[in-house]
mmCIF file of C-alpha atoms in Angstrom:
data_model
loop_
_atom_site.group_PDB
_atom_site.id
_atom_site.type_symbol
_atom_site.label_atom_id
_atom_site.label_comp_id
_atom_site.label_asym_id
_atom_site.label_seq_id
_atom_site.Cartn_x
_atom_site.Cartn_y
_atom_site.Cartn_z
ATOM 1 C CA MET N 267 100.014 119.434 51.713
ATOM 2 C CA ASN N 268 97.561 119.381 54.619
ATOM 3 C CA GLU N 269 97.771 115.591 54.865
ATOM 4 C CA GLU N 270 101.491 116.036 55.529
ATOM 5 C CA ILE N 271 100.816 118.702 58.164
ATOM 6 C CA LYS N 272 98.247 116.499 59.908
ATOM 7 C CA SER N 273 100.771 113.655 60.001
ATOM 8 C CA LYS N 274 103.374 115.971 61.513
ATOM 9 C CA ILE N 275 100.887 117.103 64.166
ATOM 10 C CA LEU N 276 100.135 113.513 65.135
ATOM 11 C CA GLN N 277 103.859 112.761 65.293
ATOM 12 C CA LYS N 278 104.337 115.737 67.629
ATOM 13 C CA ILE N 279 101.467 114.603 69.819
ATOM 14 C CA GLU N 280 102.888 111.097 70.035
ATOM 15 C CA SER N 281 106.369 112.382 70.887
ATOM 16 C CA TYR N 282 105.388 114.602 73.835
ATOM 17 C CA ASP N 283 104.532 113.458 77.343
ATOM 18 C CA LYS N 284 102.891 116.786 78.242
ATOM 19 C CA ILE N 285 100.320 118.385 75.957
ATOM 20 C CA ILE N 286 98.394 121.601 76.661
ATOM 21 C CA VAL N 287 95.342 122.696 74.657
ATOM 22 C CA SER N 288 94.054 126.297 74.612
ATOM 23 C CA ARG N 289 91.509 128.417 72.699
ATOM 24 C CA HIS N 290 90.688 132.084 72.154
ATOM 25 C CA ILE N 291 89.364 134.606 74.647
ATOM 26 C CA ARG N 292 85.585 135.121 74.887
ATOM 27 C CA PRO N 293 84.984 131.608 73.518
ATOM 28 C CA ASP N 294 82.150 130.544 71.249
ATOM 29 C CA GLY N 295 80.833 127.047 70.695
ATOM 30 C CA ASP N 296 83.536 126.215 68.176
ATOM 31 C CA ALA N 297 86.394 127.234 70.478
ATOM 32 C CA ILE N 298 84.912 125.278 73.381
ATOM 33 C CA GLY N 299 83.912 122.246 71.350
ATOM 34 C CA SER N 300 87.194 121.910 69.461
ATOM 35 C CA THR N 301 89.422 122.209 72.531
ATOM 36 C CA LYS N 302 87.330 120.023 74.829
ATOM 37 C CA GLY N 303 86.834 117.546 72.019
ATOM 38 C CA LEU N 304 90.535 117.224 71.237
ATOM 39 C CA VAL N 305 91.418 116.955 74.925
ATOM 40 C CA ALA N 306 88.871 114.138 75.353
ATOM 41 C CA ILE N 307 90.301 112.306 72.331
ATOM 42 C CA LEU N 308 93.876 112.653 73.567
ATOM 43 C CA ARG N 309 93.016 111.529 77.097
ATOM 44 C CA ALA N 310 91.195 108.470 75.759
ATOM 45 C CA THR N 311 94.048 107.619 73.396
ATOM 46 C CA TYR N 312 97.029 108.358 75.649
ATOM 47 C CA PRO N 313 96.031 107.745 79.295
ATOM 48 C CA GLN N 314 99.704 107.694 80.243
ATOM 49 C CA LYS N 315 100.310 111.251 79.003
ATOM 50 C CA HIS N 316 99.645 114.490 80.882
ATOM 51 C CA ILE N 317 96.919 116.272 78.894
ATOM 52 C CA TYR N 318 95.853 119.737 80.077
ATOM 53 C CA LEU N 319 93.052 122.084 79.040
ATOM 54 C CA LEU N 320 94.290 125.531 80.082
ATOM 55 C CA ASN N 321 92.517 128.864 79.513
ATOM 56 C CA ASP N 322 92.738 132.142 81.396
ATOM 57 C CA ASP N 323 89.067 133.059 81.112
ATOM 58 C CA ASN N 324 86.378 130.720 82.347
ATOM 59 C CA SER N 325 83.113 130.645 80.428
ATOM 60 C CA ALA N 326 79.638 129.427 81.282
ATOM 61 C CA HIS N 327 78.864 129.206 77.570
ATOM 62 C CA LEU N 328 77.797 125.629 76.746
ATOM 63 C CA ALA N 329 78.147 124.659 80.412
ATOM 64 C CA PHE N 330 75.402 122.076 79.829
ATOM 65 C CA LEU N 331 77.964 119.948 77.985
ATOM 66 C CA GLY N 332 79.772 119.396 81.272
ATOM 67 C CA GLY N 333 83.474 119.263 81.953
ATOM 68 C CA ASP N 334 85.749 121.974 83.255
ATOM 69 C CA ASP N 335 86.529 124.978 81.114
ATOM 70 C CA SER N 336 90.121 124.846 82.325
ATOM 71 C CA ASP N 337 92.256 122.633 84.535
ATOM 72 C CA LYS N 338 93.381 124.218 87.783
ATOM 73 C CA ILE N 339 97.155 124.493 88.110
ATOM 74 C CA PRO N 340 98.660 125.975 91.319
ATOM 75 C CA ASP N 341 100.866 128.992 90.627
ATOM 76 C CA ASP N 342 103.952 127.272 91.994
ATOM 77 C CA GLN N 343 103.520 124.401 89.487
ATOM 78 C CA ILE N 344 102.946 126.399 86.295
ATOM 79 C CA ASP N 345 106.574 126.452 85.147
ATOM 80 C CA GLN N 346 106.832 122.711 85.761
ATOM 81 C CA VAL N 347 103.712 122.001 83.688
ATOM 82 C CA TYR N 348 104.901 124.090 80.725
ATOM 83 C CA ASP N 349 108.509 122.912 80.825
ATOM 84 C CA GLY N 350 109.045 120.697 77.779
ATOM 85 C CA ALA N 351 105.349 120.749 76.880
ATOM 86 C CA LEU N 352 103.591 120.893 73.522
ATOM 87 C CA LEU N 353 100.895 123.578 73.284
ATOM 88 C CA ILE N 354 98.060 123.237 70.755
ATOM 89 C CA VAL N 355 96.045 126.428 70.185
ATOM 90 C CA ILE N 356 92.762 125.977 68.311
ATOM 91 C CA ASP N 357 90.361 128.408 66.621
ATOM 92 C CA THR N 358 92.509 131.445 67.422
ATOM 93 C CA GLY N 359 93.534 133.644 64.512
ATOM 94 C CA THR N 360 96.095 135.855 66.253
ATOM 95 C CA ALA N 361 98.416 135.316 69.196
ATOM 96 C CA ASP N 362 97.009 138.269 71.131
ATOM 97 C CA ARG N 363 93.657 136.448 71.370
ATOM 98 C CA ILE N 364 95.061 133.270 72.948
ATOM 99 C CA SER N 365 93.365 132.660 76.283
ATOM 100 C CA ASN N 366 96.609 131.565 77.885
ATOM 101 C CA ARG N 367 99.007 134.143 79.250
ATOM 102 C CA ASN N 368 101.691 131.465 79.662
ATOM 103 C CA TYR N 369 101.626 130.193 76.091
ATOM 104 C CA LYS N 370 105.220 131.257 75.410
ATOM 105 C CA LYS N 371 106.469 128.957 78.176
ATOM 106 C CA ALA N 372 105.707 125.827 76.113
ATOM 107 C CA LYS N 373 108.500 124.188 74.147
ATOM 108 C CA GLU N 374 106.539 124.147 70.871
ATOM 109 C CA LEU N 375 103.237 125.607 69.690
ATOM 110 C CA ILE N 376 100.888 124.117 67.101
ATOM 111 C CA LYS N 377 98.179 126.323 65.611
ATOM 112 C CA ILE N 378 95.003 124.684 64.267
ATOM 113 C CA ASP N 379 92.626 127.249 62.821
ATOM 114 C CA HIS N 380 90.009 128.007 60.167
ATOM 115 C CA HIS N 381 90.373 131.802 60.149
ATOM 116 C CA ILE N 382 92.202 133.843 57.534
ATOM 117 C CA ASP N 383 95.862 133.718 58.551
ATOM 118 C CA ASP N 384 96.502 137.469 58.775
ATOM 119 C CA LYS N 385 99.041 137.290 61.601
ATOM 120 C CA PRO N 386 100.795 133.906 61.560
ATOM 121 C CA TYR N 387 102.240 132.438 64.744
ATOM 122 C CA GLY N 388 103.327 129.027 65.973
ATOM 123 C CA ASP N 389 106.003 126.470 65.118
ATOM 124 C CA LEU N 390 103.638 124.268 63.104
ATOM 125 C CA CYS N 391 100.414 125.569 61.565
ATOM 126 C CA TRP N 392 97.445 123.759 60.082
ATOM 127 C CA ILE N 393 95.224 126.420 58.517
ATOM 128 C CA GLU N 394 92.134 125.679 56.422
ATOM 129 C CA ASP N 395 90.194 128.934 56.189
ATOM 130 C CA TYR N 396 87.588 127.357 53.913
ATOM 131 C CA ARG N 397 86.352 125.090 56.713
ATOM 132 C CA SER N 398 83.050 125.874 58.412
ATOM 133 C CA SER N 399 84.572 125.419 61.881
ATOM 134 C CA ALA N 400 87.672 124.403 63.781
ATOM 135 C CA CYS N 401 85.580 121.511 65.088
ATOM 136 C CA GLU N 402 85.250 120.280 61.504
ATOM 137 C CA MET N 403 89.054 120.191 61.357
ATOM 138 C CA ILE N 404 89.271 118.250 64.638
ATOM 139 C CA ALA N 405 86.700 115.787 63.308
ATOM 140 C CA ASP N 406 88.734 115.425 60.122
ATOM 141 C CA PHE N 407 91.886 114.895 62.207
ATOM 142 C CA TYR N 408 90.252 112.117 64.209
ATOM 143 C CA PHE N 409 88.768 110.290 61.219
ATOM 144 C CA THR N 410 92.033 110.596 59.271
ATOM 145 C CA PHE N 411 93.842 108.733 62.054
ATOM 146 C CA LYS N 412 90.982 106.753 63.594
ATOM 147 C CA ASP N 413 93.132 103.609 63.510
ATOM 148 C CA ARG N 414 95.546 105.341 65.935
ATOM 149 C CA LEU N 415 93.180 107.555 67.942
ATOM 150 C CA LYS N 416 90.236 106.817 70.234
ATOM 151 C CA ILE N 417 87.075 108.877 70.540
ATOM 152 C CA THR N 418 84.379 108.900 73.192
ATOM 153 C CA LYS N 419 80.713 109.876 72.965
ATOM 154 C CA GLU N 420 81.628 112.916 75.090
ATOM 155 C CA ALA N 421 84.305 114.006 72.620
ATOM 156 C CA ALA N 422 82.002 113.471 69.646
ATOM 157 C CA THR N 423 79.309 115.597 71.315
ATOM 158 C CA TYR N 424 81.734 118.473 71.971
ATOM 159 C CA ILE N 425 82.934 118.456 68.365
ATOM 160 C CA TYR N 426 79.480 118.091 66.813
ATOM 161 C CA CYS N 427 78.152 120.927 68.971
ATOM 162 C CA GLY N 428 80.902 123.243 67.712
ATOM 163 C CA MET N 429 80.202 122.262 64.111
ATOM 164 C CA VAL N 430 76.488 122.989 64.537
ATOM 165 C CA THR N 431 76.935 126.375 66.192
ATOM 166 C CA ASP N 432 79.720 127.749 63.976
ATOM 167 C CA SER N 433 78.019 126.695 60.747
ATOM 168 C CA GLY N 434 74.677 128.257 61.666
ATOM 169 C CA ARG N 435 73.099 124.803 61.860
ATOM 170 C CA PHE N 436 74.843 123.868 58.587
ATOM 171 C CA ARG N 437 73.353 126.841 56.703
ATOM 172 C CA HIS N 438 76.479 128.955 56.055
ATOM 173 C CA ASP N 439 78.030 128.973 52.613
ATOM 174 C CA ASP N 440 81.252 127.342 53.833
ATOM 175 C CA VAL N 441 79.355 124.133 54.634
ATOM 176 C CA THR N 442 80.348 121.431 52.155
ATOM 177 C CA GLY N 443 79.554 117.810 51.524
ATOM 178 C CA GLU N 444 82.628 116.963 53.586
ATOM 179 C CA THR N 445 81.195 118.961 56.493
ATOM 180 C CA MET N 446 78.046 116.858 56.405
ATOM 181 C CA ARG N 447 79.921 113.584 55.999
ATOM 182 C CA LEU N 448 82.030 114.329 59.069
ATOM 183 C CA ALA N 449 78.967 115.412 61.049
ATOM 184 C CA GLY N 450 77.193 112.210 60.060
ATOM 185 C CA ALA N 451 80.144 110.095 61.150
ATOM 186 C CA LEU N 452 80.085 111.818 64.538
ATOM 187 C CA LEU N 453 76.348 111.145 64.859
ATOM 188 C CA ASP N 454 77.027 107.466 64.290
ATOM 189 C CA ILE N 455 79.062 107.456 67.512
ATOM 190 C CA GLY N 456 75.832 108.027 69.452
ATOM 191 C CA ILE N 457 75.289 111.728 70.167
ATOM 192 C CA ASP N 458 72.121 112.627 72.076
ATOM 193 C CA THR N 459 70.934 115.301 69.648
ATOM 194 C CA GLN N 460 67.575 115.801 71.348
ATOM 195 C CA THR N 461 69.226 116.972 74.564
ATOM 196 C CA LEU N 462 71.877 118.908 72.656
ATOM 197 C CA PHE N 463 69.417 120.908 70.549
ATOM 198 C CA ALA N 464 67.062 121.486 73.467
ATOM 199 C CA ASN N 465 69.918 123.184 75.310
ATOM 200 C CA LEU N 466 71.134 125.092 72.266
ATOM 201 C CA TYR N 467 67.875 126.401 70.883
ATOM 202 C CA THR N 468 65.442 126.951 73.707
ATOM 203 C CA ASP N 469 65.787 130.471 75.096
ATOM 204 C CA ASP N 470 65.425 132.065 78.482
ATOM 205 C CA LEU N 471 63.047 134.976 78.836
ATOM 206 C CA GLU N 472 66.037 137.367 78.623
ATOM 207 C CA ALA N 473 66.696 136.218 75.049
ATOM 208 C CA PHE N 474 63.181 137.160 73.968
ATOM 209 C CA ARG N 475 63.504 140.527 75.666
ATOM 210 C CA LEU N 476 66.736 141.058 73.737
ATOM 211 C CA LYS N 477 65.015 140.267 70.440
ATOM 212 C CA SER N 478 62.275 142.740 71.275
ATOM 213 C CA TYR N 479 64.857 145.414 72.094
ATOM 214 C CA VAL N 480 66.720 144.789 68.832
ATOM 215 C CA TYR N 481 63.560 145.017 66.728
ATOM 216 C CA GLU N 482 62.614 148.305 68.385
ATOM 217 C CA HIS N 483 66.050 149.969 68.315
ATOM 218 C CA LEU N 484 67.896 148.688 65.226
ATOM 219 C CA GLN N 485 68.999 151.270 62.692
ATOM 220 C CA ILE N 486 69.645 151.130 58.943
ATOM 221 C CA THR N 487 72.187 153.217 57.043
ATOM 222 C CA PRO N 488 71.361 154.709 53.601
ATOM 223 C CA SER N 489 73.051 151.783 51.833
ATOM 224 C CA GLY N 490 71.346 149.195 54.030
ATOM 225 C CA VAL N 491 73.766 148.336 56.848
ATOM 226 C CA ALA N 492 71.714 147.155 59.828
ATOM 227 C CA TYR N 493 73.193 147.863 63.241
ATOM 228 C CA ILE N 494 72.350 147.956 66.921
ATOM 229 C CA TYR N 495 74.139 149.402 69.949
ATOM 230 C CA ILE N 496 73.483 147.885 73.366
ATOM 231 C CA ASP N 497 74.846 149.944 76.246
ATOM 232 C CA LYS N 498 75.683 148.678 79.718
ATOM 233 C CA ALA N 499 72.486 150.039 81.263
ATOM 234 C CA THR N 500 70.403 148.056 78.768
ATOM 235 C CA GLN N 501 72.444 144.914 79.395
ATOM 236 C CA ASP N 502 71.802 145.274 83.121
ATOM 237 C CA ARG N 503 68.107 146.032 82.682
ATOM 238 C CA LEU N 504 67.615 142.977 80.450
ATOM 239 C CA HIS N 505 69.866 140.825 82.678
ATOM 240 C CA LEU N 506 72.227 140.057 79.793
ATOM 241 C CA THR N 507 75.807 138.871 79.911
ATOM 242 C CA LEU N 508 78.231 140.286 77.354
ATOM 243 C CA GLU N 509 77.960 137.047 75.384
ATOM 244 C CA GLN N 510 74.168 137.097 75.438
ATOM 245 C CA ALA N 511 74.058 140.715 74.283
ATOM 246 C CA SER N 512 76.463 139.885 71.453
ATOM 247 C CA GLU N 513 73.931 137.415 70.058
ATOM 248 C CA ALA N 514 71.908 140.432 68.920
ATOM 249 C CA VAL N 515 73.825 140.410 65.641
ATOM 250 C CA GLY N 516 71.965 137.276 64.616
ATOM 251 C CA GLU N 517 68.619 139.077 64.746
ATOM 252 C CA LEU N 518 69.661 141.557 62.041
ATOM 253 C CA LYS N 519 70.385 139.137 59.222
ATOM 254 C CA TYR N 520 66.795 138.658 58.132
ATOM 255 C CA ILE N 521 66.237 142.224 56.891
ATOM 256 C CA ARG N 522 65.836 142.252 53.129
ATOM 257 C CA GLY N 523 68.552 144.292 51.423
ATOM 258 C CA SER N 524 70.775 144.497 54.505
ATOM 259 C CA LEU N 525 73.855 142.589 53.430
ATOM 260 C CA ILE N 526 75.994 143.817 56.336
ATOM 261 C CA TRP N 527 74.831 143.735 59.931
ATOM 262 C CA ILE N 528 76.693 144.873 63.024
ATOM 263 C CA ALA N 529 76.165 144.609 66.767
ATOM 264 C CA PHE N 530 77.980 147.078 69.035
ATOM 265 C CA ILE N 531 78.093 145.902 72.646
ATOM 266 C CA ASP N 532 79.277 148.178 75.444
ATOM 267 C CA ASN N 533 82.045 146.288 77.246
ATOM 268 C CA ALA N 534 82.274 148.461 80.343
ATOM 269 C CA GLU N 535 84.693 146.107 82.079
ATOM 270 C CA LYS N 536 87.287 146.632 79.331
ATOM 271 C CA ASN N 537 86.255 150.249 78.611
ATOM 272 C CA ASN N 538 85.634 149.497 74.950
ATOM 273 C CA ILE N 539 82.885 148.512 72.542
ATOM 274 C CA ARG N 540 82.782 144.940 71.327
ATOM 275 C CA VAL N 541 81.827 144.623 67.661
ATOM 276 C CA ARG N 542 80.352 141.664 65.825
ATOM 277 C CA LEU N 543 80.213 141.957 62.025
ATOM 278 C CA ARG N 544 78.357 139.644 59.659
ATOM 279 C CA SER N 545 77.627 139.853 55.936
ATOM 280 C CA ARG N 546 76.145 138.090 52.964
ATOM 281 C CA TYR N 547 77.835 137.972 49.539
ATOM 282 C CA LEU N 548 80.584 140.538 50.271
ATOM 283 C CA GLY N 549 83.599 140.207 52.553
ATOM 284 C CA ILE N 550 83.986 142.296 55.704
ATOM 285 C CA ASN N 551 87.249 140.911 57.116
ATOM 286 C CA ASP N 552 89.305 143.882 55.883
ATOM 287 C CA LEU N 553 86.850 146.189 57.618
ATOM 288 C CA ALA N 554 87.295 144.234 60.850
ATOM 289 C CA LEU N 555 91.074 144.397 60.528
ATOM 290 C CA LYS N 556 90.905 148.192 60.256
ATOM 291 C CA TYR N 557 89.115 148.291 63.611
ATOM 292 C CA HIS N 558 91.367 146.094 65.740
ATOM 293 C CA GLY N 559 89.836 142.773 64.762
ATOM 294 C CA GLY N 560 89.611 140.079 62.122
ATOM 295 C CA GLY N 561 88.029 136.727 61.418
ATOM 296 C CA HIS N 562 86.366 135.174 58.396
ATOM 297 C CA SER N 563 85.407 136.766 55.114
ATOM 298 C CA MET N 564 81.751 137.163 56.148
ATOM 299 C CA SER N 565 81.921 136.726 59.900
ATOM 300 C CA ALA N 566 84.329 138.780 61.954
ATOM 301 C CA GLY N 567 84.839 140.683 65.169
ATOM 302 C CA ALA N 568 86.379 144.031 66.020
ATOM 303 C CA THR N 569 86.767 146.545 68.847
ATOM 304 C CA CYS N 570 85.965 150.247 69.022
ATOM 305 C CA TYR N 571 87.332 152.484 71.753
ATOM 306 C CA THR N 572 85.208 155.615 71.297
ATOM 307 C CA PRO N 573 81.738 156.504 69.990
ATOM 308 C CA GLU N 574 83.488 158.373 67.177
ATOM 309 C CA GLU N 575 85.334 155.221 66.138
ATOM 310 C CA MET N 576 82.055 153.301 66.216
ATOM 311 C CA GLN N 577 80.475 155.868 63.887
ATOM 312 C CA SER N 578 83.509 155.681 61.612
ATOM 313 C CA LEU N 579 83.069 151.914 61.333
ATOM 314 C CA ILE N 580 79.371 152.375 60.480
ATOM 315 C CA ASP N 581 80.279 154.925 57.798
ATOM 316 C CA ASP N 582 82.918 152.629 56.314
ATOM 317 C CA ALA N 583 80.482 149.710 56.268
ATOM 318 C CA ASP N 584 77.853 151.870 54.572
ATOM 319 C CA LYS N 585 80.350 152.939 51.903
ATOM 320 C CA LEU N 586 81.463 149.334 51.370
ATOM 321 C CA LEU N 587 77.890 148.122 50.926
ATOM 322 C CA GLY N 588 76.993 151.058 48.703
ATOM 323 C CA GLU N 589 79.901 150.295 46.374
ATOM 324 C CA TYR N 590 78.961 146.621 46.292
ATOM 325 C CA LYS N 591 75.332 147.361 45.402
ATOM 326 C CA ALA N 592 76.391 149.848 42.705
ATOM 327 C CA THR N 593 78.304 147.048 40.980
ATOM 328 C CA ASN N 594 76.143 144.037 41.766
ATOM 329 C CA GLY N 595 72.649 145.472 42.238
ATOM 330 C CA ASP N 596 70.300 144.784 45.126
ATOM 331 C CA LYS N 597 70.302 141.275 46.536
ATOM 332 C CA LEU N 598 68.442 139.563 49.325
#
């Protein structure tokens, strides 16, 4: 079935003269890598076509990879650009998270995504929620049609970077042999992994201060949910961006017996609390959906609008983990 969908996507790409690629708001490495990677492939393959990377929110995340986060289109030319254009949205589970306020202006919309398809949208959808990343899907797309598509070292680096970051350096349980085969094929193109990993995994002093703060202030519920709340004052004192503060969730996963971990990040600009949920063994996507979010079975995001709602989410997570442990026993 998916082979047929991939063929239809390529046919659409070949039939349009104008193609726009967009991602989700507050992008991670997968959203950036998959969109920049596909754009680089399309520009190399179809130099005669008009290929645009368009996003409303600019991000400094992964800026070391180079390339603009979004093309600059004058306001008086926006309708002209979207008129008769194909829009490809990648790594974006729901339409309300598309980082493109003009997405409805396009003639057709293709959705390429690896999240659970809770709220379908788009004219043509390629969904593989078992994939470790959207970048893995873009890699698969290229290698499926490598006799008709061209790839550059730049494109391969974007895609490989997204695969590395979204798979937890190939440690998550959705990593398969196919994931590794695709990653290996990208490496063969000539990626400078030494520079890539140096940029990804060396930290500024602020990151170490964040780790110290998390270790000193994390809390554990009776059932073992580990969570941390980082208010705006702490973000300012530690010189953290919203994205940097959100990385705190990764510091909670090493606590024995804590199978659910949550980071609550005060998002003063939006007057809400950003939530990152992660788990091991049990799914937390339904919990995220209840609190204005969604994502993967064991990796999701949500939003709370009051401290009371934040506490309600903690209580629900504690109950969920307690019920799981009552049935399955304690696990690492």
